[in-house]
PDB file of C-alpha atoms in Angstrom:
ATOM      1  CA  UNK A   1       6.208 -71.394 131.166  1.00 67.00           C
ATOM      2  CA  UNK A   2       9.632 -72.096 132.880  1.00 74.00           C
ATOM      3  CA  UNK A   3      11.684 -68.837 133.210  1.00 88.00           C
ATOM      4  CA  UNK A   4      14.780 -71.186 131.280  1.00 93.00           C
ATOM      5  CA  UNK A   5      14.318 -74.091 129.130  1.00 93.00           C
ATOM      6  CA  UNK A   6      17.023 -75.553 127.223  1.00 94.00           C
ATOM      7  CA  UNK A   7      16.845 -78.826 124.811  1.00 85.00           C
ATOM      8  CA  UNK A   8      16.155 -81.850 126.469  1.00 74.00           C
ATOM      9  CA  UNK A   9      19.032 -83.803 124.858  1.00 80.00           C
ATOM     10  CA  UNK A  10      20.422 -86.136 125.783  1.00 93.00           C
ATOM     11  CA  UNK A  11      22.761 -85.100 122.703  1.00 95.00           C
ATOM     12  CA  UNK A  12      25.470 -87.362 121.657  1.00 96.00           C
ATOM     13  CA  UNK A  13      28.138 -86.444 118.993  1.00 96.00           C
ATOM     14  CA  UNK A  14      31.178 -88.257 117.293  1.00 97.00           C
ATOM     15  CA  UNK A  15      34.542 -87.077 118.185  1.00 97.00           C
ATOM     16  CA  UNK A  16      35.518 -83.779 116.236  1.00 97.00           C
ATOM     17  CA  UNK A  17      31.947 -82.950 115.507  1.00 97.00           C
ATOM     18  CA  UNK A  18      30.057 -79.550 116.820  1.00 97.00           C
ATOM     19  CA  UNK A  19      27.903 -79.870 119.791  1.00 96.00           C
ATOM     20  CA  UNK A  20      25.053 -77.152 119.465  1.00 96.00           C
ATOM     21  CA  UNK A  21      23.207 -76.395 122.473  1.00 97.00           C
ATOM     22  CA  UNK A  22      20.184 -74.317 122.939  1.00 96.00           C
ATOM     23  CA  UNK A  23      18.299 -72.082 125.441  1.00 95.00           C
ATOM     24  CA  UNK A  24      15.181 -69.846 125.907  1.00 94.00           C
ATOM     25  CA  UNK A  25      14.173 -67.541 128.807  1.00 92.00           C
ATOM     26  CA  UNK A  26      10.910 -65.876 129.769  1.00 90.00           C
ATOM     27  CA  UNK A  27      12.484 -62.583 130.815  1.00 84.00           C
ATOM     28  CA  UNK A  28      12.731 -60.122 128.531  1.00 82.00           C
ATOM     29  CA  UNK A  29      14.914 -57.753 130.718  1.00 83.00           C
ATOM     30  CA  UNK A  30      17.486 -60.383 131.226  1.00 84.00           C
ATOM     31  CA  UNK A  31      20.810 -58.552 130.359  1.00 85.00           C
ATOM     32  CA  UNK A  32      23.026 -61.014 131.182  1.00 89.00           C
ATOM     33  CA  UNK A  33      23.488 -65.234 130.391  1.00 93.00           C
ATOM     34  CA  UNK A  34      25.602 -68.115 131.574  1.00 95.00           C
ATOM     35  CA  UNK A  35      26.569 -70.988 130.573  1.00 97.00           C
ATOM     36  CA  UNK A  36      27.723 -73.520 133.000  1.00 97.00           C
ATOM     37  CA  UNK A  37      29.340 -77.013 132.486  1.00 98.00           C
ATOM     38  CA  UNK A  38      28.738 -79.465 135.271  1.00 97.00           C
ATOM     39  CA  UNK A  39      30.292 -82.957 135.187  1.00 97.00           C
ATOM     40  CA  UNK A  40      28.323 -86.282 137.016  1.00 94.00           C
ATOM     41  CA  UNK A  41      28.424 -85.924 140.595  1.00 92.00           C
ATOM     42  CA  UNK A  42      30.781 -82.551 140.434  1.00 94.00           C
ATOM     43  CA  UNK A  43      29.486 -78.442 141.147  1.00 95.00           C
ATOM     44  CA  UNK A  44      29.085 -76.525 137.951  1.00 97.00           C
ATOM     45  CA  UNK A  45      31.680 -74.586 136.490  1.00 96.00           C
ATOM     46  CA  UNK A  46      31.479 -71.460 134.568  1.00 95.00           C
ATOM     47  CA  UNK A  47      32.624 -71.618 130.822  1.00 95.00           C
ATOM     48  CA  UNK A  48      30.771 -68.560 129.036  1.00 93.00           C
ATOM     49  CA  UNK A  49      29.509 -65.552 129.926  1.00 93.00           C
ATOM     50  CA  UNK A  50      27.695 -62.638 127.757  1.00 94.00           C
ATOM     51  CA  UNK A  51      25.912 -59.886 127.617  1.00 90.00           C
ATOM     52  CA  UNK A  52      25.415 -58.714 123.806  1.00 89.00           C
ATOM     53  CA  UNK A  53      23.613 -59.954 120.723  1.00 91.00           C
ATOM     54  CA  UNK A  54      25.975 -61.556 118.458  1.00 93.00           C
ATOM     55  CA  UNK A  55      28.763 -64.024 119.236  1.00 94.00           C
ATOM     56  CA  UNK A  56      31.275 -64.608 121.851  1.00 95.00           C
ATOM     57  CA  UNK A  57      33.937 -66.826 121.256  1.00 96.00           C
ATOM     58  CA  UNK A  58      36.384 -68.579 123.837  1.00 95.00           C
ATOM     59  CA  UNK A  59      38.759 -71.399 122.336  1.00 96.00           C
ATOM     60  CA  UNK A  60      36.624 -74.362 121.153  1.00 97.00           C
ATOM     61  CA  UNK A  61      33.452 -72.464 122.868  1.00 97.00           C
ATOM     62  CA  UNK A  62      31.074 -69.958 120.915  1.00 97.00           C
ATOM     63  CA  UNK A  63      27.937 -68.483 122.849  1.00 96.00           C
ATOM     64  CA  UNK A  64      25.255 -66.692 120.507  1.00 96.00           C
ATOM     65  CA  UNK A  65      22.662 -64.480 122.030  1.00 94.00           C
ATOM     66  CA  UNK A  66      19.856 -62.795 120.524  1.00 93.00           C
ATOM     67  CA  UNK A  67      17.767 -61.054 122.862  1.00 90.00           C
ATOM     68  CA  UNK A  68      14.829 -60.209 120.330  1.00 91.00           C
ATOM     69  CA  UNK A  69      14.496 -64.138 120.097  1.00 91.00           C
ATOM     70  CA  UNK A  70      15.066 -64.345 123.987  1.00 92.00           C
ATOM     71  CA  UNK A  71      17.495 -67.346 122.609  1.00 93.00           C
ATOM     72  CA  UNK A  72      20.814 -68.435 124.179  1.00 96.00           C
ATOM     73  CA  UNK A  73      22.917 -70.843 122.696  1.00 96.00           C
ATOM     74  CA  UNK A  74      26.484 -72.232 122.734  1.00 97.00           C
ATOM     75  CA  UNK A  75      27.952 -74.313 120.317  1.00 97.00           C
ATOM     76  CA  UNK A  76      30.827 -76.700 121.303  1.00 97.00           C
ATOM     77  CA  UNK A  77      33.702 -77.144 118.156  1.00 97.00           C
ATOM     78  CA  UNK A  78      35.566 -80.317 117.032  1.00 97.00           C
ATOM     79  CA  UNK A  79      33.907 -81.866 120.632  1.00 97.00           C
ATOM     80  CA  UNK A  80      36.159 -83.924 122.444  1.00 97.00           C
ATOM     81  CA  UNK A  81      35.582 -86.700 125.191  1.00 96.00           C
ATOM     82  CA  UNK A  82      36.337 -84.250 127.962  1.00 96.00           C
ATOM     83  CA  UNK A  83      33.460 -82.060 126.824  1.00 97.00           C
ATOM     84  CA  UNK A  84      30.598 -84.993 127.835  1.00 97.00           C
ATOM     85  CA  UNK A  85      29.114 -83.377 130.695  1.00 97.00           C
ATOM     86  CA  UNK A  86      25.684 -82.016 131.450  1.00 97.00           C
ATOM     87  CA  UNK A  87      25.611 -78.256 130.108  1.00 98.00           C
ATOM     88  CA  UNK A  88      23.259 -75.372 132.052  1.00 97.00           C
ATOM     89  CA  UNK A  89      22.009 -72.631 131.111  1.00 96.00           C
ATOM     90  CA  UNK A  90      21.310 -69.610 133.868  1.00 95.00           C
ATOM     91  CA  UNK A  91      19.959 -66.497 133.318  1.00 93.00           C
ATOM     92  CA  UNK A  92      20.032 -63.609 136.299  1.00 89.00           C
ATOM     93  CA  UNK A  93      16.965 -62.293 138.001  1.00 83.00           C
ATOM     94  CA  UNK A  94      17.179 -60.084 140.928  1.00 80.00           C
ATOM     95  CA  UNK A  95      21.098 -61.435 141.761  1.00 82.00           C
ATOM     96  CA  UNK A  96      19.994 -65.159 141.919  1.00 89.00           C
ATOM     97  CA  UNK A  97      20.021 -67.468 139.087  1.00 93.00           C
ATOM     98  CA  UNK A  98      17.435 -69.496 137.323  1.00 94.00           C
ATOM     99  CA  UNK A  99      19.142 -72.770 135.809  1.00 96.00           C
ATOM    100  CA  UNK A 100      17.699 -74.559 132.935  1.00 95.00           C
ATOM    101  CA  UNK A 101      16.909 -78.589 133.558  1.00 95.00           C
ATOM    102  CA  UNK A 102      20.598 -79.068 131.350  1.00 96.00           C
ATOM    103  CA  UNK A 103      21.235 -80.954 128.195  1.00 96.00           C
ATOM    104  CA  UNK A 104      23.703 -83.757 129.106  1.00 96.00           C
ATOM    105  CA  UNK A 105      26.241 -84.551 126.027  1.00 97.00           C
ATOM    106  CA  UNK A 106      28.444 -87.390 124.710  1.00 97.00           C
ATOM    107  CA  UNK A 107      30.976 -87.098 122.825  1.00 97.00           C
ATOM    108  CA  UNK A 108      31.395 -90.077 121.377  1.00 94.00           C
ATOM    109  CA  UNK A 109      35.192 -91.639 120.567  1.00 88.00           C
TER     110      UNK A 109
ATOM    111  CA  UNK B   1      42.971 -73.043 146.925  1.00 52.00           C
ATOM    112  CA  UNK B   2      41.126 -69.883 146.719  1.00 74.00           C
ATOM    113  CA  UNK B   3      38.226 -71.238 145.186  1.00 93.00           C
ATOM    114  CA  UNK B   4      34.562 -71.691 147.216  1.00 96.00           C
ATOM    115  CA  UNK B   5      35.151 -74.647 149.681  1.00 97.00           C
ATOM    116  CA  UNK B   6      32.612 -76.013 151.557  1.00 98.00           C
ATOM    117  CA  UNK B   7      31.975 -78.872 154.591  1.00 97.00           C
ATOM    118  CA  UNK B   8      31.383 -81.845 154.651  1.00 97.00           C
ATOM    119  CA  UNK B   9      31.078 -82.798 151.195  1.00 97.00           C
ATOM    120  CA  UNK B  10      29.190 -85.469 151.735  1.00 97.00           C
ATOM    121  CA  UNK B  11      26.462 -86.544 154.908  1.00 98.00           C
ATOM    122  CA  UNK B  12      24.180 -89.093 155.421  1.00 98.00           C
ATOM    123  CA  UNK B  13      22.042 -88.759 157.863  1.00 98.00           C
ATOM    124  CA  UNK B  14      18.611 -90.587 159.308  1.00 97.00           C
ATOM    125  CA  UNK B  15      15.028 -88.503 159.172  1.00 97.00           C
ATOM    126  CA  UNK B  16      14.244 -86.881 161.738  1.00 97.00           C
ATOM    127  CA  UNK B  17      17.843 -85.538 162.441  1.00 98.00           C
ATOM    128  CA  UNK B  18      19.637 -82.146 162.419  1.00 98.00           C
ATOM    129  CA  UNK B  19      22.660 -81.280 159.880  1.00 98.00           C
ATOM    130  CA  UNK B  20      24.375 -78.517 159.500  1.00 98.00           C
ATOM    131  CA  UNK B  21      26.345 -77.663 156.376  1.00 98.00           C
ATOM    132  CA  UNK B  22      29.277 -75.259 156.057  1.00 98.00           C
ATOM    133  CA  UNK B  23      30.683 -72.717 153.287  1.00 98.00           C
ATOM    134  CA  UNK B  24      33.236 -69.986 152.929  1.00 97.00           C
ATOM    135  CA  UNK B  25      33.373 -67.873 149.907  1.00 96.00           C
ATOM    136  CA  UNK B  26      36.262 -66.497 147.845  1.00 94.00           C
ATOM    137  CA  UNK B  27      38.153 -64.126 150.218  1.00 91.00           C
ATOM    138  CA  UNK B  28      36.989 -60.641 148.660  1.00 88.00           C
ATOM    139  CA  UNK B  29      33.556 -61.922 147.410  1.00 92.00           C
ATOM    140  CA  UNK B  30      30.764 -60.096 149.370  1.00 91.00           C
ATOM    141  CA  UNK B  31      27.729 -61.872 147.839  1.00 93.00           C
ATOM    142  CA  UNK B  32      26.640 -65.407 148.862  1.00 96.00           C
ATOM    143  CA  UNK B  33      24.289 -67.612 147.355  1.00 96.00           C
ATOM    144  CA  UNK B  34      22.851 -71.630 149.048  1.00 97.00           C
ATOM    145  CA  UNK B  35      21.125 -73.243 146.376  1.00 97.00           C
ATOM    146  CA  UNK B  36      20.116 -77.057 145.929  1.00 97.00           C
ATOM    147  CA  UNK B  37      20.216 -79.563 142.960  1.00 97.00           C
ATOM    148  CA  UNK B  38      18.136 -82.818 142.600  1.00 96.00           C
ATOM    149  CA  UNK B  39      19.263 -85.202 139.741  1.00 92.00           C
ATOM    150  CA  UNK B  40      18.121 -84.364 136.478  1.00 91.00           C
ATOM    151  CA  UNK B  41      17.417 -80.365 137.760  1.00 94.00           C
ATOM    152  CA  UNK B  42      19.483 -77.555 137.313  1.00 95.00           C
ATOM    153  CA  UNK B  43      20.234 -75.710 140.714  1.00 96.00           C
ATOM    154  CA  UNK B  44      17.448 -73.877 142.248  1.00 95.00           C
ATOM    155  CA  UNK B  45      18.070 -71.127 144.541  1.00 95.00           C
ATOM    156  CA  UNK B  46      17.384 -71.117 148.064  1.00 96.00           C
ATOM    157  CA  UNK B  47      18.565 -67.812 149.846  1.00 96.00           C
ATOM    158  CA  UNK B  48      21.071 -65.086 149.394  1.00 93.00           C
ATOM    159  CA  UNK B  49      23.207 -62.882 151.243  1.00 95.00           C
ATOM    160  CA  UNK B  50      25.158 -59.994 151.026  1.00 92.00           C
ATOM    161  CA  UNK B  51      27.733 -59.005 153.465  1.00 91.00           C
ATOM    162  CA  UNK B  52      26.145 -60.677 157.068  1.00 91.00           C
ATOM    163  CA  UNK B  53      22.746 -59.775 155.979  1.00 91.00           C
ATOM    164  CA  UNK B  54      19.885 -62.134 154.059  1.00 90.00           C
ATOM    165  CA  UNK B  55      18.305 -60.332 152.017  1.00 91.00           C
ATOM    166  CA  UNK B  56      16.190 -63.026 149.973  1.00 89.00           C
ATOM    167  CA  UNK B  57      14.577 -66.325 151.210  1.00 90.00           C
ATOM    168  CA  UNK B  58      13.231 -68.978 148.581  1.00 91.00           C
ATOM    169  CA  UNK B  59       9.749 -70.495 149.222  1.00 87.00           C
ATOM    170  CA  UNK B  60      11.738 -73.917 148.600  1.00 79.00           C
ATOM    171  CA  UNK B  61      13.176 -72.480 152.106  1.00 84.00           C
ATOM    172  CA  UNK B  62      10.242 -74.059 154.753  1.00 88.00           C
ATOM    173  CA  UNK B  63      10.775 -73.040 158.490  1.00 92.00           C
ATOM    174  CA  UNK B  64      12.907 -76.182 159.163  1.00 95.00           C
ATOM    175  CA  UNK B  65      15.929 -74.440 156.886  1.00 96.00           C
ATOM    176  CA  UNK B  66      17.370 -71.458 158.356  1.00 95.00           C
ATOM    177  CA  UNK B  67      21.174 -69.942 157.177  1.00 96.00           C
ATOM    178  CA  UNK B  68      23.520 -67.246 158.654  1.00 95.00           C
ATOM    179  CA  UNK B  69      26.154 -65.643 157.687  1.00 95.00           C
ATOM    180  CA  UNK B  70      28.287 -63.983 160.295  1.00 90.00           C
ATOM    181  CA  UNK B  71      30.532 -61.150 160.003  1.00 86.00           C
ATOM    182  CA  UNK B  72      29.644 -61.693 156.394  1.00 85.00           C
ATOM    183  CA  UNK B  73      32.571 -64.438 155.912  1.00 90.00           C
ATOM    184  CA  UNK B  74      31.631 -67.921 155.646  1.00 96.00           C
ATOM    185  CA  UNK B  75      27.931 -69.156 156.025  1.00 97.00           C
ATOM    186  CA  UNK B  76      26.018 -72.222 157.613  1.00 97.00           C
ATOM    187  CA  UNK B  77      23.216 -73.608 156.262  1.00 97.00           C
ATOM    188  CA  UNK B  78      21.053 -75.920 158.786  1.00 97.00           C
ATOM    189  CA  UNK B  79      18.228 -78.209 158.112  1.00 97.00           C
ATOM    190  CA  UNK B  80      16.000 -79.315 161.307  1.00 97.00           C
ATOM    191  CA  UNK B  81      14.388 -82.808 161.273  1.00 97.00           C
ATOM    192  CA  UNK B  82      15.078 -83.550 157.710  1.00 97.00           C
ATOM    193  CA  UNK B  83      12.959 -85.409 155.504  1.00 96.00           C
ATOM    194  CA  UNK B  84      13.591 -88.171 152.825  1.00 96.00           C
ATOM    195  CA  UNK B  85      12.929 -85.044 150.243  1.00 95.00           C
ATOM    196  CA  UNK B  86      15.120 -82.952 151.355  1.00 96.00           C
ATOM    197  CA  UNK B  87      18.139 -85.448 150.030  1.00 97.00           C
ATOM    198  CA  UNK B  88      19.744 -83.454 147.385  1.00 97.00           C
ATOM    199  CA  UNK B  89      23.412 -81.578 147.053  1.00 97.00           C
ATOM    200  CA  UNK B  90      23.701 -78.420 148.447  1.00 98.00           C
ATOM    201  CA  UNK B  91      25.731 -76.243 146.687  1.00 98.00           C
ATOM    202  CA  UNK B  92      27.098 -72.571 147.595  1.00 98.00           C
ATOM    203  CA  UNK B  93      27.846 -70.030 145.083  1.00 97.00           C
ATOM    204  CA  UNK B  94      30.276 -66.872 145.602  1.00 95.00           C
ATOM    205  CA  UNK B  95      30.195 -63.656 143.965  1.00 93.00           C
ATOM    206  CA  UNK B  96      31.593 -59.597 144.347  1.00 90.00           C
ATOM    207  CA  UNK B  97      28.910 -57.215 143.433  1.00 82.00           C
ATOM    208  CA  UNK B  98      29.818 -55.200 140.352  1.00 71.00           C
ATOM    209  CA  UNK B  99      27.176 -52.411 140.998  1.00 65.00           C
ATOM    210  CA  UNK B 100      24.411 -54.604 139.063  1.00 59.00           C
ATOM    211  CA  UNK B 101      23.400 -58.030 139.024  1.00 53.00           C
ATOM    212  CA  UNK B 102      25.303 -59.294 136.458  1.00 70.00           C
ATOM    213  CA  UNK B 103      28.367 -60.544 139.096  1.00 83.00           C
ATOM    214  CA  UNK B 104      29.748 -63.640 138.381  1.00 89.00           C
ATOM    215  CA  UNK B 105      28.754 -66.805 140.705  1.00 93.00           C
ATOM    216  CA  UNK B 106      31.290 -69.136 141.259  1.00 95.00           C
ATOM    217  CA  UNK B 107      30.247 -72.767 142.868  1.00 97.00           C
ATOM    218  CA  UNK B 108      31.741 -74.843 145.306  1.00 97.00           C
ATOM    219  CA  UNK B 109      32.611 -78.376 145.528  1.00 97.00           C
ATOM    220  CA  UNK B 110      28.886 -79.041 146.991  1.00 97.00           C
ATOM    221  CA  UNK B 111      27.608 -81.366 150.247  1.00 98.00           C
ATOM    222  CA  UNK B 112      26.070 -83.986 148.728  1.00 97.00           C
ATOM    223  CA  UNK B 113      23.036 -84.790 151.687  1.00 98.00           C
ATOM    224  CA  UNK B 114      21.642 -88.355 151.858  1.00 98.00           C
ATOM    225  CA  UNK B 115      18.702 -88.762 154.396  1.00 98.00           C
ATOM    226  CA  UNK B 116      18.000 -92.486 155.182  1.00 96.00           C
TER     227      UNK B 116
END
């Protein structure tokens, strides 16, 4: 079993529609989750961070974690052409990250 | 720019030759991180330093790969004799240490390696 999976994708969504994204770790002692967004050819940038069950919400970004589940996800509102990138999840162990493959969306116009 | 920067961002390079890659972290960050990406794959770590000292080596790493970090500023990252497989981009992470590990990495721009 991978210590991070995420879906496969790729995912494509109209214009003003919500992009869901999903991710699953190995680790149950993981405290901590990150979600990256990395554009073709460019480094990934950090969008999300968080460390509690529930939701965490940052402008058109909401990241849900639920730690019994050992499920990540982020969900991307009224998606926008910008947003088509390839999204990673990365989960912490011992101060180095594990990345998930991505799921690469489109946001279609 | 105070962001991570790192040098060149882009080599090619034939097999069998020696490159050496550049980054310098965020000013205050004490934590450094090398890791590589091939297309398709998320980033997979490769070593890790804090302050001038390594204190974690991937298995990815074979004896060809060796980094330093001196005076715990910027780092080098050097590959010996590469290999068609080792073509990927190199990327180079920043981070301060918060008393945990949940510090925040931030990425640089990446040296994108192409070995002919």
């Amino acid at each position: 079993q991978k210590e991070v999976e995420q879906n496969s994708g790729p995912l494509s969504v109209p214009e003003g529609a919500i992009a869901s994204l999903n991710c699953t770790y190995s680790d149950r002692v993981s405290q901590s989750f990150f979600w990256y967004r990395q554009y073709s050819g460019k480094s990934p940038e950090l969008i999300m961070s968080i460390y509690s069950n529930g939701d965490k919400e940052d402008g058109r970004f909401t990241a849900q974690l639920n730690k019994a589940s050992q499920y990540v996800s982020l969900l991307i509102r009224d998606s926008q052409p910008s947003d088509s990138a390839t999204y990673l999840c990365a989960v912490p162990r011992d101060y180095k990250l594990s990345f998930g493959a991505g799921t690469t969306v489109t946001v279609r116009a | 720019d105070t962001g991570v920067s790192q040098d060149p961002r882009h080599k090619i390079t034939k097999r069998g030759q020696n490159v050496t890659f550049r980054c310098d972290p965020i000013s205050e960050h004490n934590r450094l991180y090398w890791y590589r990406q091939t297309l398709g794959q998320g980033p997979e770590f490769l070593t890790y330093f804090q302050n001038e000292a390594q204190l974690e080596k991937s298995r990815l790493l074979s004896d060809r790969f060796s980094a330093e970090r001196p005076k715990g500023s910027f780092s080098t990252l050097e590959i010996q004799r590469t290999e068609q497989g080792d073509s990927a981009m190199y990327l180079c992470a920043s981070s301060l240490a918060a008393g945990g590990a949940t510090d925040t990495q931030y990425f640089g721009p990446g040296t994108r390696l192409t070995v002919l």
